[in-house]
PDB file of C-alpha atoms in Angstrom:
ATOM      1  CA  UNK A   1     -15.910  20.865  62.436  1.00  0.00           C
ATOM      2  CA  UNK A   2     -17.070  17.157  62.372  1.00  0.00           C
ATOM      3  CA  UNK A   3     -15.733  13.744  62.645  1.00  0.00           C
ATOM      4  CA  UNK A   4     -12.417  13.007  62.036  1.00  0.00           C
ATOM      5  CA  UNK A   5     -10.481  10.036  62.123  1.00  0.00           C
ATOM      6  CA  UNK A   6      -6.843   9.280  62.679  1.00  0.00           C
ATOM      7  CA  UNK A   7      -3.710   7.017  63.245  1.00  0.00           C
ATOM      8  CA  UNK A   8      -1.831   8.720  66.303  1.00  0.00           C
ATOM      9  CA  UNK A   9      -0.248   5.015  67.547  1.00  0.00           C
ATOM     10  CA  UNK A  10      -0.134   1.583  65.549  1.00  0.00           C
ATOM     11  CA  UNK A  11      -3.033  -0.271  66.106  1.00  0.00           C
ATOM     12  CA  UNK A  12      -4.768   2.474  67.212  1.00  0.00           C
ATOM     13  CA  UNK A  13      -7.613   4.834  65.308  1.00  0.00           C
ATOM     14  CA  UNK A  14      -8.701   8.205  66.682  1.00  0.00           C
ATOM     15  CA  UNK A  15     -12.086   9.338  66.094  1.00  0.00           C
ATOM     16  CA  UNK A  16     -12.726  12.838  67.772  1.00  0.00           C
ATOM     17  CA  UNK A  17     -15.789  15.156  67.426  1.00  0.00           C
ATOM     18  CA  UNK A  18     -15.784  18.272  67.033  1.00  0.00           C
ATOM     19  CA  UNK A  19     -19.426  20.238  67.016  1.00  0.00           C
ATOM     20  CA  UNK A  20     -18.849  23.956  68.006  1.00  0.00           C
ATOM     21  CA  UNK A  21     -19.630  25.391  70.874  1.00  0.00           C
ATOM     22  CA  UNK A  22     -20.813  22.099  73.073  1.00  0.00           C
ATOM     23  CA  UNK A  23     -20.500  19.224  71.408  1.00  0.00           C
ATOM     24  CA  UNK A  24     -24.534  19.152  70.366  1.00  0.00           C
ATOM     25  CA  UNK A  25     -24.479  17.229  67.371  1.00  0.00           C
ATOM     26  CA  UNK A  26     -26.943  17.469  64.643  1.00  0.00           C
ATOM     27  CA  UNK A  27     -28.673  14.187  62.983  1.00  0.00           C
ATOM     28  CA  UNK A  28     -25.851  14.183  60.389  1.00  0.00           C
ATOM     29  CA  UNK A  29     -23.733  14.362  63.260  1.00  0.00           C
ATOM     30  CA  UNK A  30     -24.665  11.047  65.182  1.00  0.00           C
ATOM     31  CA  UNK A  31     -24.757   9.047  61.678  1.00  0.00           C
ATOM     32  CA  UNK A  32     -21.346  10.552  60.893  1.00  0.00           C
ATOM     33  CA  UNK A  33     -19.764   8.965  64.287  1.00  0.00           C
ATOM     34  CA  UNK A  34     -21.500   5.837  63.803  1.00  0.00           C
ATOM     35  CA  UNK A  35     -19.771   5.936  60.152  1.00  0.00           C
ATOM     36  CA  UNK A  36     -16.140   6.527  61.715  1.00  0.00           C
ATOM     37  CA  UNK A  37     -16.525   4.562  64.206  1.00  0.00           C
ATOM     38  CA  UNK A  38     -17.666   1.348  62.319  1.00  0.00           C
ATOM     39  CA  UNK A  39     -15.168   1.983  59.536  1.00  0.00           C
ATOM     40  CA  UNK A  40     -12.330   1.966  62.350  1.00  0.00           C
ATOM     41  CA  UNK A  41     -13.693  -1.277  63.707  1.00  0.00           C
ATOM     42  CA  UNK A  42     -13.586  -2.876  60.329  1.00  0.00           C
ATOM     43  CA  UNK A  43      -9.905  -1.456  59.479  1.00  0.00           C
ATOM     44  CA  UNK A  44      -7.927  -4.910  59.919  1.00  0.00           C
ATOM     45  CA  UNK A  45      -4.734  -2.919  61.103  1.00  0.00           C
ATOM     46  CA  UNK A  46      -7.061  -1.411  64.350  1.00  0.00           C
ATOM     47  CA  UNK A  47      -6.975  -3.293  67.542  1.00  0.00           C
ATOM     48  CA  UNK A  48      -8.813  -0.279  69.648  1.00  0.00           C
ATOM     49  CA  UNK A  49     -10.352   2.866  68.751  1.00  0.00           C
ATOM     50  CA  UNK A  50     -10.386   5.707  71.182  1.00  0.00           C
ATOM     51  CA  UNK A  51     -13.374   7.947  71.084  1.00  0.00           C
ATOM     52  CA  UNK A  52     -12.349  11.903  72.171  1.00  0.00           C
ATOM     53  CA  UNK A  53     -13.333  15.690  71.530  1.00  0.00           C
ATOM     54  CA  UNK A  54     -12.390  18.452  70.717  1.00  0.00           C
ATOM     55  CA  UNK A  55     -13.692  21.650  72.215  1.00  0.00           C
ATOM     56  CA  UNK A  56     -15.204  22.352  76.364  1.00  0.00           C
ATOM     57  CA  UNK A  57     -16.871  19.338  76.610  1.00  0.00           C
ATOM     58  CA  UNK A  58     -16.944  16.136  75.242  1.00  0.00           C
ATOM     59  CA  UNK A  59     -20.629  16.013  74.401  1.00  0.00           C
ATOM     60  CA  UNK A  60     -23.935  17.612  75.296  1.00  0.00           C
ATOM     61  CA  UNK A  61     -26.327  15.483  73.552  1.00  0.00           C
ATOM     62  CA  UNK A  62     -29.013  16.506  70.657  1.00  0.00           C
ATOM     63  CA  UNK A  63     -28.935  19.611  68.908  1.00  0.00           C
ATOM     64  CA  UNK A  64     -32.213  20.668  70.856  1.00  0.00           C
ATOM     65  CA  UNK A  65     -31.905  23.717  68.388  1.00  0.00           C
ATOM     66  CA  UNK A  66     -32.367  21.855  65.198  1.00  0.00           C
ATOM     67  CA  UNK A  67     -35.491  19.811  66.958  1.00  0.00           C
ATOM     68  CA  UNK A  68     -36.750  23.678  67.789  1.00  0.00           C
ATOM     69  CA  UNK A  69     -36.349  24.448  64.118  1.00  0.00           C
ATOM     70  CA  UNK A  70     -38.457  21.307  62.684  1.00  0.00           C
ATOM     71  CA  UNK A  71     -41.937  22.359  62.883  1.00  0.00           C
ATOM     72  CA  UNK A  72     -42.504  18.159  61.952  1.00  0.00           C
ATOM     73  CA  UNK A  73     -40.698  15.365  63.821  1.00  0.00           C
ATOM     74  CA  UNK A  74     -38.634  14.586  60.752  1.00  0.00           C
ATOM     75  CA  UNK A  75     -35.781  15.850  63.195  1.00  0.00           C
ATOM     76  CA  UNK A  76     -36.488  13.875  66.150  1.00  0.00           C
ATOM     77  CA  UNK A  77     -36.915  10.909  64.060  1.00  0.00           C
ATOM     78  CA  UNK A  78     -33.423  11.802  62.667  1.00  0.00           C
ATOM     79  CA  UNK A  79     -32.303  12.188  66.048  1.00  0.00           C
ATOM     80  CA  UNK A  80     -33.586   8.881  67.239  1.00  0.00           C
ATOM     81  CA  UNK A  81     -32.293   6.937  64.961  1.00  0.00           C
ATOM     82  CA  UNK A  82     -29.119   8.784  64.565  1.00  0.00           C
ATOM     83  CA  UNK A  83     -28.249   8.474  68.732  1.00  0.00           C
ATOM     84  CA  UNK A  84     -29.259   4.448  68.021  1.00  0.00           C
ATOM     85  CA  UNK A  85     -26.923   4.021  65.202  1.00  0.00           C
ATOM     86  CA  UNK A  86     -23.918   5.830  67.188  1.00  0.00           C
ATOM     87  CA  UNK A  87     -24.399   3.928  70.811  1.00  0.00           C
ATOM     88  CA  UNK A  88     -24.903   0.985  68.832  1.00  0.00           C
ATOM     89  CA  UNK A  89     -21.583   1.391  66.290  1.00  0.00           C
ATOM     90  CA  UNK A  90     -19.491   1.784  69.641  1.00  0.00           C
ATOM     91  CA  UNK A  91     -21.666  -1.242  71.147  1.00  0.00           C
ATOM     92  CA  UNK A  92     -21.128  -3.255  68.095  1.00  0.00           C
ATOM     93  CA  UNK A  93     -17.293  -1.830  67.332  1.00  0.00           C
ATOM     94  CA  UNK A  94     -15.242  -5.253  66.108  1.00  0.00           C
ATOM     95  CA  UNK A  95     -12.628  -4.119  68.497  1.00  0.00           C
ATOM     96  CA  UNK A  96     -12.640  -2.589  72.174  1.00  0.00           C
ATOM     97  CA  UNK A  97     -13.125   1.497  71.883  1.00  0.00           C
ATOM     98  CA  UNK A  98     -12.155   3.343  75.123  1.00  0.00           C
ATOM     99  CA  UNK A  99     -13.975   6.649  75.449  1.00  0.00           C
ATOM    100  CA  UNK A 100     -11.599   9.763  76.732  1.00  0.00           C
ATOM    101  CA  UNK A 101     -14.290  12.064  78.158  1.00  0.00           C
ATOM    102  CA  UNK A 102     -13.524  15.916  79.454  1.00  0.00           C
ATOM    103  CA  UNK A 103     -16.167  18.081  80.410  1.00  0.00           C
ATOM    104  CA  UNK A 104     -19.707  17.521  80.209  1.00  0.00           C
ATOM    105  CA  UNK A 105     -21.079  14.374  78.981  1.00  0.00           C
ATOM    106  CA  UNK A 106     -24.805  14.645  79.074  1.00  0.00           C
ATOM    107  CA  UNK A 107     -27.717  13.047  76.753  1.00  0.00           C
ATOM    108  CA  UNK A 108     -26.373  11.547  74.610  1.00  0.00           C
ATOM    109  CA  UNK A 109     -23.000  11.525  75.340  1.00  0.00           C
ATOM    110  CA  UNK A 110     -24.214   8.840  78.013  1.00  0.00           C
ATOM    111  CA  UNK A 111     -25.277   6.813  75.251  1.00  0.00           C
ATOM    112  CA  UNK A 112     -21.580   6.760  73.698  1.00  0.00           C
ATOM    113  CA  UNK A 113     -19.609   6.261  76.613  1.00  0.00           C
ATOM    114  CA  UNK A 114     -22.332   3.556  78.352  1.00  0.00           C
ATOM    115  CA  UNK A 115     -21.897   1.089  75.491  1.00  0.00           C
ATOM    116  CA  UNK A 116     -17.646   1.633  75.082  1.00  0.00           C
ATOM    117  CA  UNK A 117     -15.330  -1.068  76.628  1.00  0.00           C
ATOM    118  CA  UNK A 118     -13.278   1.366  78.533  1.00  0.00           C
ATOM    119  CA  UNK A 119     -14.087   5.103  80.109  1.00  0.00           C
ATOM    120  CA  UNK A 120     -10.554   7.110  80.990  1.00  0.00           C
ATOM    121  CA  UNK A 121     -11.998  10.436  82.191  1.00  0.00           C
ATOM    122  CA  UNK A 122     -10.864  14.157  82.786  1.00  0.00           C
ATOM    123  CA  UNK A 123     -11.112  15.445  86.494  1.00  0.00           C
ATOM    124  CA  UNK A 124     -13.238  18.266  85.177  1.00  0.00           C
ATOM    125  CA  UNK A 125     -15.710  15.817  83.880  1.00  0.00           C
ATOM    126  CA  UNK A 126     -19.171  15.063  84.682  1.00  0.00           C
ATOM    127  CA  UNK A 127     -21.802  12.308  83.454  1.00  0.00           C
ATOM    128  CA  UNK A 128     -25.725  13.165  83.596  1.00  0.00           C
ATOM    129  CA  UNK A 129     -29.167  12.701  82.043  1.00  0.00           C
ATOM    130  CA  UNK A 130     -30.919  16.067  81.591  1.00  0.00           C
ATOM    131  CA  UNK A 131     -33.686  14.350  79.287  1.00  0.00           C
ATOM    132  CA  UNK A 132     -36.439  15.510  81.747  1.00  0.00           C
ATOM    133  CA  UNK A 133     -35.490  18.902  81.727  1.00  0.00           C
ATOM    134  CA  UNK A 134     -35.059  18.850  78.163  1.00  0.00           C
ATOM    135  CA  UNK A 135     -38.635  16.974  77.070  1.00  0.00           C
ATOM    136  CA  UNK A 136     -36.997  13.984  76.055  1.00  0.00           C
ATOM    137  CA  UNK A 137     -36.395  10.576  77.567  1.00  0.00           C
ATOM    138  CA  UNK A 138     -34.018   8.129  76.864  1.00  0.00           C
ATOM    139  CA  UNK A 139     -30.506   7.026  77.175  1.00  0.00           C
ATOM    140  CA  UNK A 140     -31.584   4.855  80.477  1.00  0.00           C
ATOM    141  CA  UNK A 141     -30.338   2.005  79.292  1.00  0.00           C
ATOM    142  CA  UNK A 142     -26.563   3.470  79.110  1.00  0.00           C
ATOM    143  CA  UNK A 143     -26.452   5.118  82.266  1.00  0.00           C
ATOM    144  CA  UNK A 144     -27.590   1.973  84.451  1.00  0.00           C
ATOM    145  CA  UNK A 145     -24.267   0.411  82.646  1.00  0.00           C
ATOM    146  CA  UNK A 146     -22.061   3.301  84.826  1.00  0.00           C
ATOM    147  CA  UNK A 147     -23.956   3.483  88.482  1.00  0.00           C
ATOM    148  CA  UNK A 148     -25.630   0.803  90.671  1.00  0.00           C
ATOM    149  CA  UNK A 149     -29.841   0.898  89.538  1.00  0.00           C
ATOM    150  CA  UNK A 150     -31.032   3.407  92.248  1.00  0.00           C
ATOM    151  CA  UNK A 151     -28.349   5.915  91.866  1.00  0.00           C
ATOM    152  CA  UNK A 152     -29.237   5.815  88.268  1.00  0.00           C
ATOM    153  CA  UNK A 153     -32.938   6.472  89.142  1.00  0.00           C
ATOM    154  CA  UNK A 154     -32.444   9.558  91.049  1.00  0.00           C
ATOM    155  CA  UNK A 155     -30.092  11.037  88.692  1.00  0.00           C
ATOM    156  CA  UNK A 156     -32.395  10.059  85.964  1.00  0.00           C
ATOM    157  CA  UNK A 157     -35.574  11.583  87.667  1.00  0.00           C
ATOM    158  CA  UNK A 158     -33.675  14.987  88.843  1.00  0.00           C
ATOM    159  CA  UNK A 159     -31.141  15.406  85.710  1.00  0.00           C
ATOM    160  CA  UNK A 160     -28.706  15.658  88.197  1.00  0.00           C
ATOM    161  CA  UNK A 161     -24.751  14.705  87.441  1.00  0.00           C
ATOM    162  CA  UNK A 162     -21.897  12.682  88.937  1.00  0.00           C
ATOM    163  CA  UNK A 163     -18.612  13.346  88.882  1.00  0.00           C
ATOM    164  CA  UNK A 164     -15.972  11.275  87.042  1.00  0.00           C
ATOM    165  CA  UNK A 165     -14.266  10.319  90.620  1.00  0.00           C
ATOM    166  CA  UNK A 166     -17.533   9.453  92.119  1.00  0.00           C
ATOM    167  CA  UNK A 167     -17.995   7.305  88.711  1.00  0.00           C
ATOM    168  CA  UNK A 168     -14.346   5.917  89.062  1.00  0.00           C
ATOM    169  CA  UNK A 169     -15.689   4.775  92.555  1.00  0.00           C
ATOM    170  CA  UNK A 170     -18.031   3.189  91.316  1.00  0.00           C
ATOM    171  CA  UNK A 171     -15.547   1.048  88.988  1.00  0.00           C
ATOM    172  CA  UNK A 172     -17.162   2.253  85.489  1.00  0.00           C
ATOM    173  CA  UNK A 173     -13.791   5.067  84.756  1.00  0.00           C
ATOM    174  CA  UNK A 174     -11.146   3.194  84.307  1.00  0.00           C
ATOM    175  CA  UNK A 175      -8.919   6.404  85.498  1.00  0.00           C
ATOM    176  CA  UNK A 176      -9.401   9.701  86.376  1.00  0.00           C
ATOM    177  CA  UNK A 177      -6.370  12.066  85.357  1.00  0.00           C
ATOM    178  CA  UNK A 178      -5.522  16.341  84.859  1.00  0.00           C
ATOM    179  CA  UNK A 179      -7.647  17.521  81.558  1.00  0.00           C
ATOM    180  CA  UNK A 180      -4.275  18.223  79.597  1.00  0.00           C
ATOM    181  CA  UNK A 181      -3.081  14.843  80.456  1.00  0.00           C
ATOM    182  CA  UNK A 182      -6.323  12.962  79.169  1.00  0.00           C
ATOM    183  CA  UNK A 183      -5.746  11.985  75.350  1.00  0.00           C
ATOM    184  CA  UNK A 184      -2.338  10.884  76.338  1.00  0.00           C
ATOM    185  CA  UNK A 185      -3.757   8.928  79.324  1.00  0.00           C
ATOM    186  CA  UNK A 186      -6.686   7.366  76.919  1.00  0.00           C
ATOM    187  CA  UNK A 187      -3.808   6.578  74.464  1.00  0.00           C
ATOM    188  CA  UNK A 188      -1.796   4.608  76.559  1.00  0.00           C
ATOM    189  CA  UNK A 189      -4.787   2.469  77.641  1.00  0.00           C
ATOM    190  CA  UNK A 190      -5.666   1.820  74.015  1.00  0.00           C
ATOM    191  CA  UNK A 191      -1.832   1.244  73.393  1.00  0.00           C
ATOM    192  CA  UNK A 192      -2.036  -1.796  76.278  1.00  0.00           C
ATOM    193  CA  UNK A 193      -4.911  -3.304  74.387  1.00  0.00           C
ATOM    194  CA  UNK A 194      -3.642  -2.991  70.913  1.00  0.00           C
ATOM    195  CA  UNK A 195      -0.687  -4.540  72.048  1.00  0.00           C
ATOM    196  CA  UNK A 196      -2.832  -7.877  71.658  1.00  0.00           C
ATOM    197  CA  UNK A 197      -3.647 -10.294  68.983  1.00  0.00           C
ATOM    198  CA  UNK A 198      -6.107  -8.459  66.638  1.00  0.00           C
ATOM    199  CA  UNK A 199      -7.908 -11.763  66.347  1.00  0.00           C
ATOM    200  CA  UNK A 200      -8.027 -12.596  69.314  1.00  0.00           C
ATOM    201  CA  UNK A 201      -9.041  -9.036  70.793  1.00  0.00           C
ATOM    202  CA  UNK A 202     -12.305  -9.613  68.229  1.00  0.00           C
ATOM    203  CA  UNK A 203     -12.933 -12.592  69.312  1.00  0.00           C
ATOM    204  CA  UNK A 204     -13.068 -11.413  72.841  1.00  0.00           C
ATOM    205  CA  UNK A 205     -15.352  -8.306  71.947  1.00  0.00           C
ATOM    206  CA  UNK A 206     -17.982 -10.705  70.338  1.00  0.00           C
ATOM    207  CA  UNK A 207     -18.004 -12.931  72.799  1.00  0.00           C
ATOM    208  CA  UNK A 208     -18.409 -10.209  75.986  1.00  0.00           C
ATOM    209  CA  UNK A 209     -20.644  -8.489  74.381  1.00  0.00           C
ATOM    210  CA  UNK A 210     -22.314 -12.324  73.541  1.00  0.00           C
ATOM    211  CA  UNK A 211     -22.698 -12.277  77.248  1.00  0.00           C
ATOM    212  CA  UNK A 212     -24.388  -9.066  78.406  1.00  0.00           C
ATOM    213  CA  UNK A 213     -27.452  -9.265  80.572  1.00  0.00           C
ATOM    214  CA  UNK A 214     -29.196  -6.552  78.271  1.00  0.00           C
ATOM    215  CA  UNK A 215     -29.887  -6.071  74.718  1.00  0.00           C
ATOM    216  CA  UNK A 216     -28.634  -2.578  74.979  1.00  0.00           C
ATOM    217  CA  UNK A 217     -29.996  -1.925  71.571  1.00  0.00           C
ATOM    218  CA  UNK A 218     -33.348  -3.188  71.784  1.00  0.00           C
ATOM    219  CA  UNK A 219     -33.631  -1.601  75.726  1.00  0.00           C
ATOM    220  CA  UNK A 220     -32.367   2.000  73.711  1.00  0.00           C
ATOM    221  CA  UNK A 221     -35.014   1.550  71.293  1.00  0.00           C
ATOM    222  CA  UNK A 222     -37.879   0.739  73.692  1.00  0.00           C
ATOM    223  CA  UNK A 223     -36.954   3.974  75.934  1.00  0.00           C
ATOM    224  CA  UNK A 224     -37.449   5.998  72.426  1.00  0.00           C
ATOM    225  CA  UNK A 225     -40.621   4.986  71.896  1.00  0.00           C
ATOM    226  CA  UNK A 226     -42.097   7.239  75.256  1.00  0.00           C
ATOM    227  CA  UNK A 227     -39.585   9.803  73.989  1.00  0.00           C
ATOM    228  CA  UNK A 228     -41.578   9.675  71.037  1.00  0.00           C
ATOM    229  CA  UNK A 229     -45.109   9.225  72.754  1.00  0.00           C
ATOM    230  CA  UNK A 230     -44.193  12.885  74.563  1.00  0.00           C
ATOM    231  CA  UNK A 231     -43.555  14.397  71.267  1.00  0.00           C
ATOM    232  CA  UNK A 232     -46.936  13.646  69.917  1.00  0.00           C
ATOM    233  CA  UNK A 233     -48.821  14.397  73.713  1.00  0.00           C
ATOM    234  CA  UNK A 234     -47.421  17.888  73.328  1.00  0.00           C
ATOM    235  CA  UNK A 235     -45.560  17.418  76.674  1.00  0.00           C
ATOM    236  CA  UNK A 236     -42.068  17.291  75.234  1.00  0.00           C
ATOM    237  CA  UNK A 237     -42.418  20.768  73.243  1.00  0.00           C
ATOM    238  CA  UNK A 238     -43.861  22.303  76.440  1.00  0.00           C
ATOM    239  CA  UNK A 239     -40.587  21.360  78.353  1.00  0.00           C
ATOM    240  CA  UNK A 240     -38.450  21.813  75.870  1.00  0.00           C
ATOM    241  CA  UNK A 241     -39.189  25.115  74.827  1.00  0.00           C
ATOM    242  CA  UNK A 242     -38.232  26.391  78.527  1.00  0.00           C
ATOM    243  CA  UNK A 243     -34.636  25.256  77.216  1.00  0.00           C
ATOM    244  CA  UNK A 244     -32.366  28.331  77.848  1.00  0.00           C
ATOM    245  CA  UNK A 245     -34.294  30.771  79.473  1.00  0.00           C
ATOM    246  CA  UNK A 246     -34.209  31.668  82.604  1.00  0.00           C
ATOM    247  CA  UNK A 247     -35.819  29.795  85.233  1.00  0.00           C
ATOM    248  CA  UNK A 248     -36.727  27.187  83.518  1.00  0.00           C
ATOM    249  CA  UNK A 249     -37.475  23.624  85.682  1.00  0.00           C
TER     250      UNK A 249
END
């Protein structure tokens, strides 16, 4: 259980998560991925990392659990800041990572696979915010990187989810494949890119991500701050504790 990095291809790292049963990681879980995938990015013999799973989905967000344990907010602050320095390591990788998603992806799985270079998904998977029903916000920012502005507002505002092909039509997967064909199917796409100049594939990194419309770090950041406002109102525990039981919004 963890992070775990390996080699599986030359020029090619692995980092894959594995959080029993969903894929909710703890803080120590977000600053763990940000560590592995950083460290990857700074290995001189990686050209691409690929960012995979282990378990039924690839992730399902915070560990709301761990917030519902805090009686403080030194949890959510852990939280926040963990989910920024994850989305931001893949953001800020040295080299392209392509994310290999099966499953659910929800929260802040969003978050990882909005900032990678690449998205080669499982037919079985689906992409959503749930942040509303969940008394959080946040994680905006990464979704408006996958579907046009007002498809992101409506799945924003009813937590709803869309479907890798519906995402592939929209251009943001790369490819859609069978669920036992998906590592091998991510592997081969990172194989085509680490197949290139390592300097040169750094160079180009830098300079697309030089040329974003959005600071997606600084947009993240600003979206945590109402997370944080409905903490304090009391709003956020009142939703969140609904989380689980039945009938809840």
């Amino acid at each position: 259980m963890g992070v775990c990095t390996s080699r599986p291809t030359a020029g090619v790292a692995l980092v894959t998560v594995d959080f029993p049963p969903v894929n909710a990681l703890p803080v120590k879980g977000w600053y763990a991925l940000a560590d592995a995938v950083r460290a990857a990015g700074r290995d001189p013999g990686v050209r691409c990392v690929v960012l995979a799973a282990e378990g039924r989905g690839f992730n399902a967000g915070v560990d709301i659990k761990e917030l519902q344990r805090d009686p403080g907010h030194t949890s959510l602050i852990g939280a926040n800041s963990g989910c920024a320095e994850a989305f931001a390591a893949v953001y800020e990788c040295e080299v392209p990572v392509v994310a290999a998603v099966a499953g659910h992806c929800l929260g802040g799985g969003i978050g990882l696979v909005g900032n990678a270079d690449a998205i080669v998904a499982a037919e079985d998977a689906v992409f959503g915010l749930p942040e509303l029903d969940r008394g959080a916000l946040g994680a905006a920012t990464h979704l408006a990187r996958l579907v046009p502005q007002h498809l992101m507002r409506t799945l924003y505002y009813t937590s709803r989810t869309a479907t890798a092909a519906e995402l592939h039509a929209h251009g943001s997967v790369w490819k859609v494949v069978p669920r036992p064909g998906l590592l091998d199917a991510a592997l081969a796409l990172a194989g085509e890119i680490a197949a290139k100049d390592g300097s040169l594939l750094r160079l180009a990194k830098a300079a697309l991500n030089g040329i974003d419309p959005v600071d997606v770090r600084r947009s993240y950041r600003f979206e945590q701050g109402f997370t944080f406002e409905a903490n304090l109102s009391g709003v956020a525990d009142r939703v969140r504790d609904t989380f689980g039981k039945e009938n809840s919004p």
